[in-house]
Coordinates of N, CA, C and O in Angstrom, one line a residue:
X262 N 7.3 -88.8 -37.9 CA 8.5 -88.6 -38.6 C 8.7 -87.1 -38.9 O 7.8 -86.5 -39.5
X263 N 9.8 -86.6 -38.6 CA 10.0 -85.2 -38.8 C 10.7 -84.9 -40.2 O 11.1 -85.9 -40.9
X264 N 10.8 -83.7 -40.6 CA 11.3 -83.3 -41.9 C 12.7 -83.8 -42.1 O 13.1 -84.2 -43.2
X265 N 13.6 -83.7 -41.1 CA 15.0 -84.1 -41.2 C 15.1 -85.6 -41.5 O 15.9 -86.0 -42.4
X266 N 14.2 -86.4 -40.9 CA 14.2 -87.8 -41.1 C 13.7 -88.1 -42.6 O 14.2 -89.0 -43.2
X267 N 12.7 -87.4 -43.0 CA 12.2 -87.6 -44.4 C 13.3 -87.2 -45.4 O 13.5 -87.9 -46.4
X268 N 14.0 -86.1 -45.2 CA 15.0 -85.7 -46.1 C 16.1 -86.7 -46.2 O 16.6 -87.0 -47.3
X269 N 16.5 -87.4 -45.1 CA 17.5 -88.4 -45.2 C 17.0 -89.6 -46.0 O 17.8 -90.4 -46.5
X270 N 15.7 -89.8 -46.2 CA 15.1 -90.9 -46.9 C 15.2 -90.6 -48.4 O 14.9 -91.6 -49.2
X271 N 15.4 -89.4 -48.9 CA 15.4 -89.1 -50.3 C 16.6 -89.9 -50.9 O 17.7 -89.7 -50.4
X272 N 16.3 -90.6 -51.9 CA 17.3 -91.4 -52.6 C 17.8 -90.6 -53.8 O 17.2 -90.6 -54.9
X273 N 18.9 -89.9 -53.6 CA 19.5 -89.0 -54.7 C 19.7 -89.8 -56.0 O 19.3 -89.3 -57.1
X274 N 20.3 -90.9 -55.9 CA 20.6 -91.7 -57.1 C 19.4 -92.1 -57.8 O 19.2 -91.9 -59.1
X275 N 18.4 -92.6 -57.1 CA 17.1 -93.0 -57.7 C 16.4 -91.8 -58.3 O 15.8 -91.9 -59.4
X276 N 16.5 -90.7 -57.7 CA 15.9 -89.5 -58.2 C 16.5 -89.0 -59.5 O 15.8 -88.7 -60.5
X277 N 17.8 -89.1 -59.5 CA 18.6 -88.7 -60.8 C 18.3 -89.7 -61.9 O 18.2 -89.4 -63.1
X278 N 18.3 -91.0 -61.5 CA 18.0 -92.0 -62.5 C 16.6 -91.8 -63.1 O 16.4 -92.0 -64.3
X279 N 15.6 -91.5 -62.2 CA 14.3 -91.2 -62.7 C 14.2 -90.0 -63.7 O 13.6 -90.1 -64.8
X280 N 14.9 -89.0 -63.3 CA 15.0 -87.8 -64.2 C 15.7 -88.2 -65.5 O 15.3 -87.8 -66.6
X281 N 16.8 -89.0 -65.4 CA 17.5 -89.4 -66.7 C 16.5 -90.2 -67.6 O 16.5 -90.0 -68.8
X282 N 15.7 -91.1 -67.0 CA 14.7 -91.8 -67.7 C 13.7 -90.9 -68.4 O 13.4 -91.1 -69.6
X283 N 13.3 -89.9 -67.7 CA 12.4 -88.9 -68.4 C 13.1 -88.2 -69.5 O 12.5 -88.0 -70.6
X284 N 14.4 -87.8 -69.3 CA 15.1 -87.1 -70.3 C 15.3 -87.9 -71.6 O 15.5 -87.3 -72.7
X285 N 15.3 -89.2 -71.4 CA 15.5 -90.1 -72.6 C 14.3 -90.1 -73.5 O 14.4 -90.7 -74.6
X286 N 13.2 -89.6 -73.1 CA 12.0 -89.6 -73.9 C 12.1 -88.3 -74.8 O 12.2 -87.2 -74.3
X287 N 12.0 -88.5 -76.1 CA 12.0 -87.4 -77.1 C 10.6 -86.8 -77.1 O 9.9 -87.2 -78.0
X288 N 10.3 -86.0 -76.2 CA 8.9 -85.5 -76.0 C 8.7 -84.2 -76.6 O 8.1 -83.3 -76.0
X289 N 9.1 -84.0 -77.9 CA 8.7 -82.8 -78.5 C 7.2 -82.5 -78.5 O 6.5 -83.5 -78.6
X290 N 6.9 -81.3 -78.4 CA 5.5 -80.9 -78.4 C 4.7 -81.5 -79.6 O 5.2 -81.4 -80.7
X291 N 3.6 -82.1 -79.3 CA 2.7 -82.6 -80.4 C 3.3 -83.7 -81.2 O 3.0 -83.8 -82.4
X292 N 4.0 -84.6 -80.5 CA 4.6 -85.8 -81.2 C 4.2 -87.1 -80.4 O 3.8 -87.0 -79.3
X293 N 4.5 -88.2 -81.0 CA 4.3 -89.5 -80.4 C 5.1 -89.6 -79.1 O 4.8 -90.2 -78.1
X294 N 6.3 -89.0 -79.2 CA 7.2 -89.1 -78.0 C 6.6 -88.4 -76.8 O 6.8 -88.9 -75.7
X295 N 5.9 -87.3 -77.0 CA 5.2 -86.7 -75.9 C 4.2 -87.6 -75.3 O 4.1 -87.7 -74.1
X296 N 3.4 -88.3 -76.1 CA 2.4 -89.3 -75.7 C 3.1 -90.4 -74.9 O 2.6 -90.9 -73.9
X297 N 4.2 -90.9 -75.4 CA 5.0 -92.0 -74.8 C 5.5 -91.6 -73.4 O 5.4 -92.4 -72.4
X298 N 5.9 -90.3 -73.2 CA 6.3 -89.9 -71.9 C 5.2 -89.8 -71.0 O 5.3 -90.2 -69.8
X299 N 4.0 -89.4 -71.5 CA 2.8 -89.3 -70.6 C 2.5 -90.7 -70.2 O 2.1 -91.0 -69.0
X300 N 2.5 -91.7 -71.1 CA 2.2 -93.1 -70.7 C 3.2 -93.6 -69.7 O 2.9 -94.3 -68.7
X301 N 4.5 -93.3 -69.8 CA 5.6 -93.6 -68.9 C 5.2 -93.1 -67.5 O 5.3 -93.8 -66.5
X302 N 4.8 -91.8 -67.5 CA 4.5 -91.2 -66.2 C 3.3 -91.8 -65.5 O 3.3 -92.1 -64.3
X303 N 2.3 -92.1 -66.3 CA 1.1 -92.8 -65.7 C 1.5 -94.2 -65.1 O 1.1 -94.6 -64.0
X304 N 2.3 -94.9 -65.9 CA 2.8 -96.2 -65.4 C 3.6 -96.1 -64.1 O 3.5 -96.9 -63.2
X305 N 4.5 -95.1 -64.1 CA 5.3 -94.9 -62.9 C 4.5 -94.5 -61.7 O 4.7 -95.0 -60.5
X306 N 3.4 -93.7 -61.9 CA 2.6 -93.3 -60.8 C 1.8 -94.5 -60.3 O 1.7 -94.7 -59.1
X307 N 1.3 -95.4 -61.2 CA 0.6 -96.6 -60.8 C 1.6 -97.5 -60.0 O 1.2 -98.1 -59.0
X308 N 2.8 -97.5 -60.4 CA 3.8 -98.3 -59.7 C 4.1 -98.0 -58.3 O 4.6 -98.8 -57.5
X309 N 3.8 -96.7 -57.9 CA 4.0 -96.4 -56.5 C 2.6 -96.3 -55.7 O 2.6 -95.8 -54.6
X310 N 1.6 -96.7 -56.4 CA 0.3 -96.8 -55.8 C -0.7 -95.7 -56.0 O -1.8 -95.7 -55.4
X311 N -0.4 -94.8 -56.9 CA -1.4 -93.8 -57.2 C -2.4 -94.3 -58.2 O -2.2 -95.2 -59.0
X312 N -3.6 -93.7 -58.1 CA -4.7 -94.0 -59.1 C -4.3 -93.0 -60.3 O -4.3 -91.8 -60.1
X313 N -3.9 -93.6 -61.4 CA -3.3 -92.8 -62.5 C -4.0 -93.2 -63.8 O -4.3 -94.4 -64.0
X314 N -4.1 -92.2 -64.7 CA -4.7 -92.5 -66.0 C -4.2 -91.5 -67.0 O -3.6 -90.4 -66.6
X315 N -4.3 -91.8 -68.3 CA -4.1 -90.8 -69.3 C -5.4 -90.1 -69.6 O -6.5 -90.7 -69.7
X316 N -5.3 -88.8 -69.8 CA -6.5 -87.9 -70.0 C -6.4 -87.3 -71.3 O -5.4 -86.6 -71.6
X317 N -7.4 -87.5 -72.1 CA -7.4 -86.9 -73.5 C -7.4 -85.4 -73.4 O -8.0 -84.8 -72.6
X318 N -6.6 -84.8 -74.3 CA -6.5 -83.4 -74.4 C -7.1 -82.9 -75.7 O -8.2 -82.4 -75.7
X319 N -6.4 -83.1 -76.8 CA -7.0 -82.7 -78.1 C -6.2 -83.5 -79.1 O -5.0 -83.9 -78.9
X320 N -6.8 -83.9 -80.2 CA -6.2 -84.8 -81.2 C -5.7 -86.1 -80.5 O -6.5 -86.7 -79.8
X321 N -4.4 -86.4 -80.7 CA -3.8 -87.6 -80.0 C -3.1 -87.3 -78.7 O -2.4 -88.1 -78.2
X322 N -3.2 -86.0 -78.3 CA -2.4 -85.6 -77.1 C -3.1 -86.1 -75.8 O -4.3 -86.1 -75.7
X323 N -2.3 -86.4 -74.8 CA -2.8 -86.8 -73.5 C -2.0 -86.2 -72.4 O -0.8 -86.0 -72.5
X324 N -2.6 -86.0 -71.3 CA -2.0 -85.7 -70.0 C -1.9 -87.0 -69.2 O -2.7 -87.9 -69.4
X325 N -1.0 -87.0 -68.2 CA -0.9 -88.1 -67.2 C -1.3 -87.5 -65.9 O -0.7 -86.5 -65.5
X326 N -2.4 -88.1 -65.3 CA -2.9 -87.5 -64.0 C -2.9 -88.7 -63.0 O -3.4 -89.8 -63.3
X327 N -2.3 -88.4 -61.8 CA -2.3 -89.4 -60.8 C -2.8 -88.8 -59.5 O -2.5 -87.6 -59.2
X328 N -3.4 -89.6 -58.6 CA -3.9 -89.1 -57.3 C -3.5 -90.1 -56.3 O -3.7 -91.3 -56.3
X329 N -2.8 -89.6 -55.2 CA -2.5 -90.3 -54.0 C -3.6 -89.9 -53.0 O -3.7 -88.8 -52.6
X330 N -4.5 -90.9 -52.8 CA -5.6 -90.6 -51.9 C -5.2 -90.5 -50.5 O -4.5 -91.3 -49.9
X331 N -5.7 -89.4 -49.9 CA -5.6 -89.2 -48.5 C -6.6 -89.9 -47.7 O -7.6 -90.5 -48.2
X332 N -6.5 -89.9 -46.4 CA -7.4 -90.6 -45.5 C -8.7 -89.9 -45.3 O -9.7 -90.5 -44.9
X333 N -8.8 -88.6 -45.7 CA -10.0 -87.8 -45.6 C -9.9 -86.7 -44.5 O -9.1 -86.9 -43.6
X334 N -10.6 -85.7 -44.8 CA -10.6 -84.6 -43.8 C -9.5 -83.5 -44.0 O -9.4 -82.6 -43.2
X335 N -8.7 -83.7 -45.0 CA -7.6 -82.7 -45.2 C -7.7 -82.0 -46.5 O -8.5 -82.3 -47.3
X336 N -6.9 -81.0 -46.7 CA -6.9 -80.2 -47.9 C -6.1 -81.0 -49.0 O -5.2 -81.7 -48.7
X337 N -6.5 -80.8 -50.2 CA -5.8 -81.4 -51.3 C -4.7 -80.5 -51.9 O -4.8 -79.2 -51.8
X338 N -3.7 -81.1 -52.5 CA -2.6 -80.3 -53.1 C -2.3 -80.9 -54.5 O -2.2 -82.1 -54.6
X339 N -2.2 -80.1 -55.4 CA -2.0 -80.5 -56.8 C -0.6 -79.9 -57.3 O -0.3 -78.7 -57.1
X340 N 0.2 -80.7 -57.9 CA 1.4 -80.3 -58.6 C 1.1 -80.4 -60.1 O 0.6 -81.4 -60.6
X341 N 1.5 -79.3 -60.8 CA 1.3 -79.3 -62.3 C 2.5 -78.9 -63.0 O 3.2 -77.9 -62.7
X342 N 2.9 -79.8 -63.9 CA 4.1 -79.5 -64.8 C 3.9 -80.0 -66.2 O 3.1 -80.9 -66.4
X343 N 4.6 -79.5 -67.1 CA 4.4 -80.0 -68.5 C 5.5 -80.9 -68.9 O 6.6 -80.9 -68.4
X344 N 5.2 -81.8 -69.9 CA 6.1 -82.8 -70.4 C 6.7 -82.5 -71.7 O 7.8 -83.0 -72.1
X345 N 6.1 -81.6 -72.5 CA 6.5 -81.4 -73.8 C 7.8 -80.4 -73.8 O 7.9 -79.6 -72.9
X346 N 8.6 -80.6 -74.9 CA 9.8 -79.9 -75.0 C 9.9 -79.2 -76.3 O 9.2 -79.6 -77.3
X347 N 10.9 -78.3 -76.4 CA 11.2 -77.7 -77.7 C 12.2 -78.6 -78.4 O 12.8 -79.5 -77.8
X348 N 12.4 -78.4 -79.7 CA 13.4 -79.2 -80.5 C 14.8 -78.9 -80.0 O 15.0 -77.9 -79.4
X349 N 15.7 -79.8 -80.3 CA 17.1 -79.7 -80.0 C 17.7 -78.5 -80.7 O 17.4 -78.3 -81.9
X350 N 18.4 -77.6 -80.0 CA 19.1 -76.5 -80.7 C 20.5 -77.0 -81.0 O 21.0 -78.1 -80.6
X351 N 21.3 -76.1 -81.7 CA 22.7 -76.5 -82.0 C 23.6 -76.3 -80.8 O 23.2 -75.6 -79.8
X352 N 24.7 -77.0 -80.9 CA 25.8 -76.8 -79.9 C 25.9 -77.8 -78.8 O 26.7 -77.7 -77.9
X353 N 25.1 -78.9 -78.9 CA 25.1 -79.9 -77.9 C 26.5 -80.7 -78.1 O 26.8 -81.0 -79.2
X354 N 27.1 -81.0 -77.0 CA 28.4 -81.8 -77.0 C 28.2 -83.2 -76.5 O 29.1 -84.0 -76.5
X355 N 27.0 -83.4 -76.0 CA 26.6 -84.8 -75.5 C 25.2 -85.1 -76.1 O 24.5 -84.2 -76.6
X356 N 24.8 -86.3 -76.1 CA 23.5 -86.7 -76.6 C 22.4 -86.0 -75.9 O 22.3 -86.2 -74.7
X357 N 21.6 -85.2 -76.5 CA 20.6 -84.4 -75.8 C 19.4 -85.3 -75.3 O 18.6 -84.9 -74.5
X358 N 19.4 -86.6 -75.8 CA 18.4 -87.6 -75.3 C 19.1 -88.7 -74.5 O 18.4 -89.7 -74.1
X359 N 20.3 -88.5 -74.1 CA 21.0 -89.6 -73.4 C 20.7 -89.6 -71.9 O 21.0 -90.6 -71.2
X360 N 20.3 -88.5 -71.3 CA 20.1 -88.5 -69.8 C 21.4 -88.7 -69.1 O 21.4 -89.2 -68.0
X361 N 22.5 -88.2 -69.6 CA 23.8 -88.4 -69.0 C 23.8 -87.6 -67.7 O 23.5 -86.5 -67.6
X362 N 24.3 -88.3 -66.6 CA 24.5 -87.7 -65.3 C 26.0 -87.8 -65.0 O 26.6 -88.8 -65.1
X363 N 26.6 -86.6 -64.7 CA 28.0 -86.7 -64.2 C 28.0 -86.1 -62.8 O 27.0 -85.9 -62.2
X364 N 29.2 -85.7 -62.3 CA 29.3 -85.2 -60.9 C 28.8 -83.8 -60.8 O 28.7 -83.3 -59.6
X365 N 28.4 -83.1 -61.9 CA 27.9 -81.7 -61.8 C 26.6 -81.5 -62.4 O 25.8 -80.6 -61.9
X366 N 26.2 -82.3 -63.4 CA 25.0 -82.0 -64.2 C 24.3 -83.2 -64.6 O 24.9 -84.3 -64.6
X367 N 23.0 -83.0 -65.0 CA 22.3 -84.0 -65.8 C 22.0 -83.3 -67.1 O 21.6 -82.2 -67.1
X368 N 22.3 -84.0 -68.2 CA 22.1 -83.4 -69.5 C 20.9 -84.0 -70.3 O 20.7 -85.2 -70.3
X369 N 20.1 -83.1 -70.9 CA 19.0 -83.6 -71.7 C 18.1 -82.4 -72.0 O 17.9 -81.5 -71.2
X370 N 17.5 -82.6 -73.2 CA 16.4 -81.6 -73.6 C 15.3 -81.7 -72.6 O 14.8 -82.7 -72.2
X371 N 14.9 -80.5 -72.1 CA 13.7 -80.4 -71.2 C 14.1 -80.6 -69.7 O 13.2 -80.5 -68.9
X372 N 15.3 -80.9 -69.4 CA 15.7 -81.1 -68.0 C 15.3 -79.9 -67.2 O 14.7 -79.9 -66.1
X373 N 15.8 -78.7 -67.6 CA 15.5 -77.5 -66.8 C 14.2 -76.9 -67.1 O 13.7 -76.1 -66.3
X374 N 13.5 -77.3 -68.2 CA 12.2 -76.8 -68.5 C 11.3 -78.0 -69.0 O 11.1 -78.1 -70.2
X375 N 10.7 -78.8 -68.2 CA 10.6 -78.7 -66.8 C 10.6 -80.1 -66.2 O 10.0 -80.4 -65.2
X376 N 11.4 -81.0 -66.9 CA 11.4 -82.4 -66.4 C 12.0 -82.6 -65.0 O 11.6 -83.4 -64.3
X377 N 13.0 -81.7 -64.6 CA 13.5 -81.8 -63.3 C 12.5 -81.5 -62.2 O 12.4 -82.2 -61.2
X378 N 11.6 -80.5 -62.5 CA 10.6 -80.2 -61.6 C 9.5 -81.3 -61.5 O 9.1 -81.7 -60.4
X379 N 9.2 -81.9 -62.7 CA 8.3 -83.0 -62.7 C 8.8 -84.2 -61.9 O 8.1 -84.8 -61.2
X380 N 10.1 -84.5 -62.1 CA 10.7 -85.6 -61.4 C 10.7 -85.3 -59.9 O 10.5 -86.2 -59.1
X381 N 11.0 -84.1 -59.6 CA 11.1 -83.7 -58.1 C 9.8 -84.0 -57.4 O 9.8 -84.6 -56.3
X382 N 8.7 -83.6 -58.0 CA 7.4 -83.8 -57.2 C 7.0 -85.3 -57.2 O 6.5 -85.8 -56.3
X383 N 7.4 -86.0 -58.3 CA 7.1 -87.5 -58.3 C 8.0 -88.1 -57.2 O 7.5 -88.9 -56.4
X384 N 9.3 -87.8 -57.2 CA 10.2 -88.4 -56.2 C 9.8 -88.0 -54.7 O 10.0 -88.8 -53.8
X385 N 9.3 -86.8 -54.5 CA 8.9 -86.4 -53.2 C 7.7 -87.2 -52.7 O 7.7 -87.7 -51.6
X386 N 6.7 -87.4 -53.6 CA 5.6 -88.3 -53.2 C 6.0 -89.7 -53.0 O 5.6 -90.3 -52.0
X387 N 6.9 -90.2 -53.8 CA 7.4 -91.6 -53.7 C 8.1 -91.7 -52.3 O 7.9 -92.7 -51.6
X388 N 8.9 -90.7 -52.0 CA 9.6 -90.8 -50.7 C 8.6 -90.8 -49.5 O 8.8 -91.6 -48.6
X389 N 7.6 -90.0 -49.6 CA 6.6 -90.0 -48.5 C 5.9 -91.4 -48.4 O 5.7 -91.9 -47.3
X390 N 5.5 -91.9 -49.6 CA 4.8 -93.2 -49.6 C 5.7 -94.3 -49.0 O 5.3 -95.1 -48.2
X391 N 7.0 -94.3 -49.5 CA 7.9 -95.3 -49.0 C 8.2 -95.2 -47.5 O 8.5 -96.2 -46.8
X392 N 8.1 -94.0 -47.0 CA 8.3 -93.8 -45.5 C 7.0 -94.1 -44.7 O 7.1 -94.0 -43.5
X393 N 6.0 -94.4 -45.4 CA 4.7 -94.8 -44.7 C 3.9 -93.6 -44.2 O 3.1 -93.8 -43.4
X394 N 4.2 -92.4 -44.7 CA 3.5 -91.2 -44.3 C 2.0 -91.4 -44.8 O 1.8 -91.8 -46.0
X395 N 1.1 -91.0 -44.0 CA -0.3 -91.0 -44.3 C -0.8 -89.5 -44.2 O -0.6 -88.9 -43.2
X396 N -1.4 -89.0 -45.3 CA -1.9 -87.7 -45.3 C -3.4 -87.7 -45.2 O -4.1 -88.7 -45.6
X397 N -4.0 -86.7 -44.7 CA -5.5 -86.6 -44.7 C -6.0 -86.2 -46.1 O -7.1 -86.7 -46.5
X398 N -5.3 -85.3 -46.8 CA -5.8 -84.8 -48.1 C -5.2 -85.5 -49.2 O -4.1 -86.2 -49.1
X399 N -5.8 -85.4 -50.4 CA -5.3 -86.0 -51.6 C -4.1 -85.2 -52.1 O -4.0 -84.0 -51.9
X400 N -3.2 -85.9 -52.8 CA -2.1 -85.2 -53.6 C -2.3 -85.6 -55.0 O -2.4 -86.8 -55.3
X401 N -2.4 -84.6 -55.9 CA -2.7 -84.9 -57.3 C -1.5 -84.5 -58.1 O -1.0 -83.3 -57.9
X402 N -1.0 -85.4 -58.9 CA 0.2 -85.1 -59.8 C -0.3 -85.0 -61.2 O -0.9 -85.9 -61.7
X403 N -0.1 -83.8 -61.8 CA -0.5 -83.7 -63.2 C 0.7 -83.4 -64.1 O 1.5 -82.5 -63.8
X404 N 0.8 -84.2 -65.1 CA 1.9 -84.1 -66.1 C 1.2 -83.8 -67.4 O 0.6 -84.6 -68.0
X405 N 1.2 -82.5 -67.8 CA 0.3 -82.0 -68.9 C 1.2 -81.7 -70.1 O 2.4 -81.6 -70.1
X406 N 0.4 -81.5 -71.2 CA 1.1 -81.2 -72.5 C 0.6 -79.8 -72.9 O -0.4 -79.2 -72.3
X407 N 1.2 -79.2 -73.9 CA 0.7 -78.0 -74.5 C 1.1 -76.7 -73.8 O 0.5 -75.7 -74.0
X408 N 2.3 -76.7 -73.2 CA 2.8 -75.5 -72.5 C 3.0 -74.4 -73.6 O 2.7 -73.3 -73.3
X409 N 3.4 -74.8 -74.8 CA 3.7 -73.8 -75.8 C 2.4 -73.5 -76.6 O 2.5 -72.6 -77.5
X410 N 1.3 -74.2 -76.4 CA 0.1 -73.9 -77.1 C -0.9 -73.3 -76.1 O -2.1 -73.7 -76.2
X411 N -0.5 -72.4 -75.3 CA -1.5 -71.8 -74.4 C -1.9 -72.6 -73.2 O -2.9 -72.3 -72.6
X412 N -1.1 -73.6 -72.9 CA -1.5 -74.4 -71.7 C -2.7 -75.3 -71.9 O -3.5 -75.6 -71.0
X413 N -2.8 -75.9 -73.2 CA -4.0 -76.6 -73.5 C -4.2 -77.9 -72.6 O -5.3 -78.3 -72.3
X414 N -3.1 -78.5 -72.1 CA -3.2 -79.6 -71.2 C -3.7 -79.2 -69.9 O -4.6 -79.9 -69.3
X415 N -3.2 -78.2 -69.3 CA -3.8 -77.7 -68.0 C -5.2 -77.3 -68.2 O -6.0 -77.7 -67.3
X416 N -5.6 -76.6 -69.2 CA -7.0 -76.2 -69.4 C -7.9 -77.5 -69.6 O -9.0 -77.5 -69.0
X417 N -7.4 -78.5 -70.3 CA -8.2 -79.7 -70.4 C -8.4 -80.4 -69.1 O -9.5 -80.9 -68.8
X418 N -7.3 -80.4 -68.3 CA -7.4 -81.0 -66.9 C -8.5 -80.3 -66.1 O -9.3 -80.9 -65.5
X419 N -8.5 -79.0 -66.1 CA -9.4 -78.2 -65.4 C -10.8 -78.4 -65.9 O -11.8 -78.7 -65.1
X420 N -11.0 -78.4 -67.2 CA -12.3 -78.6 -67.8 C -12.9 -80.0 -67.5 O -14.1 -80.2 -67.5
X421 N -12.0 -81.0 -67.3 CA -12.4 -82.3 -67.0 C -12.5 -82.6 -65.5 O -12.6 -83.8 -65.1
X422 N -12.4 -81.6 -64.7 CA -12.7 -81.7 -63.3 C -11.5 -81.9 -62.4 O -11.7 -82.2 -61.2
X423 N -10.3 -81.8 -62.9 CA -9.2 -82.0 -62.0 C -9.1 -80.7 -61.2 O -9.0 -79.6 -61.7
X424 N -9.1 -80.8 -59.9 CA -9.0 -79.6 -59.0 C -8.4 -80.0 -57.7 O -8.3 -81.1 -57.3
X425 N -8.0 -79.0 -56.9 CA -7.5 -79.1 -55.6 C -7.7 -77.8 -54.8 O -7.9 -76.8 -55.4
X426 N -7.5 -78.0 -53.5 CA -7.5 -76.8 -52.6 C -6.3 -75.9 -52.9 O -6.5 -74.6 -52.8
X427 N -5.2 -76.5 -53.1 CA -4.0 -75.7 -53.3 C -3.2 -76.3 -54.5 O -3.4 -77.5 -54.8
X428 N -2.4 -75.5 -55.2 CA -1.6 -76.1 -56.2 C -0.2 -75.4 -56.3 O 0.0 -74.3 -55.9
X429 N 0.7 -76.2 -56.9 CA 2.0 -75.7 -57.2 C 2.2 -75.9 -58.7 O 2.1 -77.0 -59.2
X430 N 2.4 -74.8 -59.5 CA 2.5 -74.9 -60.9 C 4.0 -74.6 -61.3 O 4.5 -73.6 -61.0

């Protein structure tokens, strides 16, 4: 299957719906909502066949880590993005937790930093799996916490042995 055929398989509506579902999680840094979004991500990764778990960070905080196992003999690739967001600022004219999608935008706290990127790599892997693509190397999806606290989630993942040959952060 070539790249053009794979691109045609991307389900734009499903991808936007997935991002909207992420945006509906009130995932302020260091709150229960952050933990709930991590649990949601782990569940979604399991739902497409990844080996996924919640990884303890510090206190009650957790990362969601999933691995799509390759057949062997290939290089591994890791995607890393954070789940936690800043509080809502003033000036919103729509519900910042509504995940509203219109013909131009998707609205929500954390969409541009960085839930859209997180959703994109999840949906890319899902598209590959749905298309029956088999890779030689593993693909690791990390949804970490603590972006505003010095990257504590990423550091915890590294310290707990999460690694790859290549990564996209």
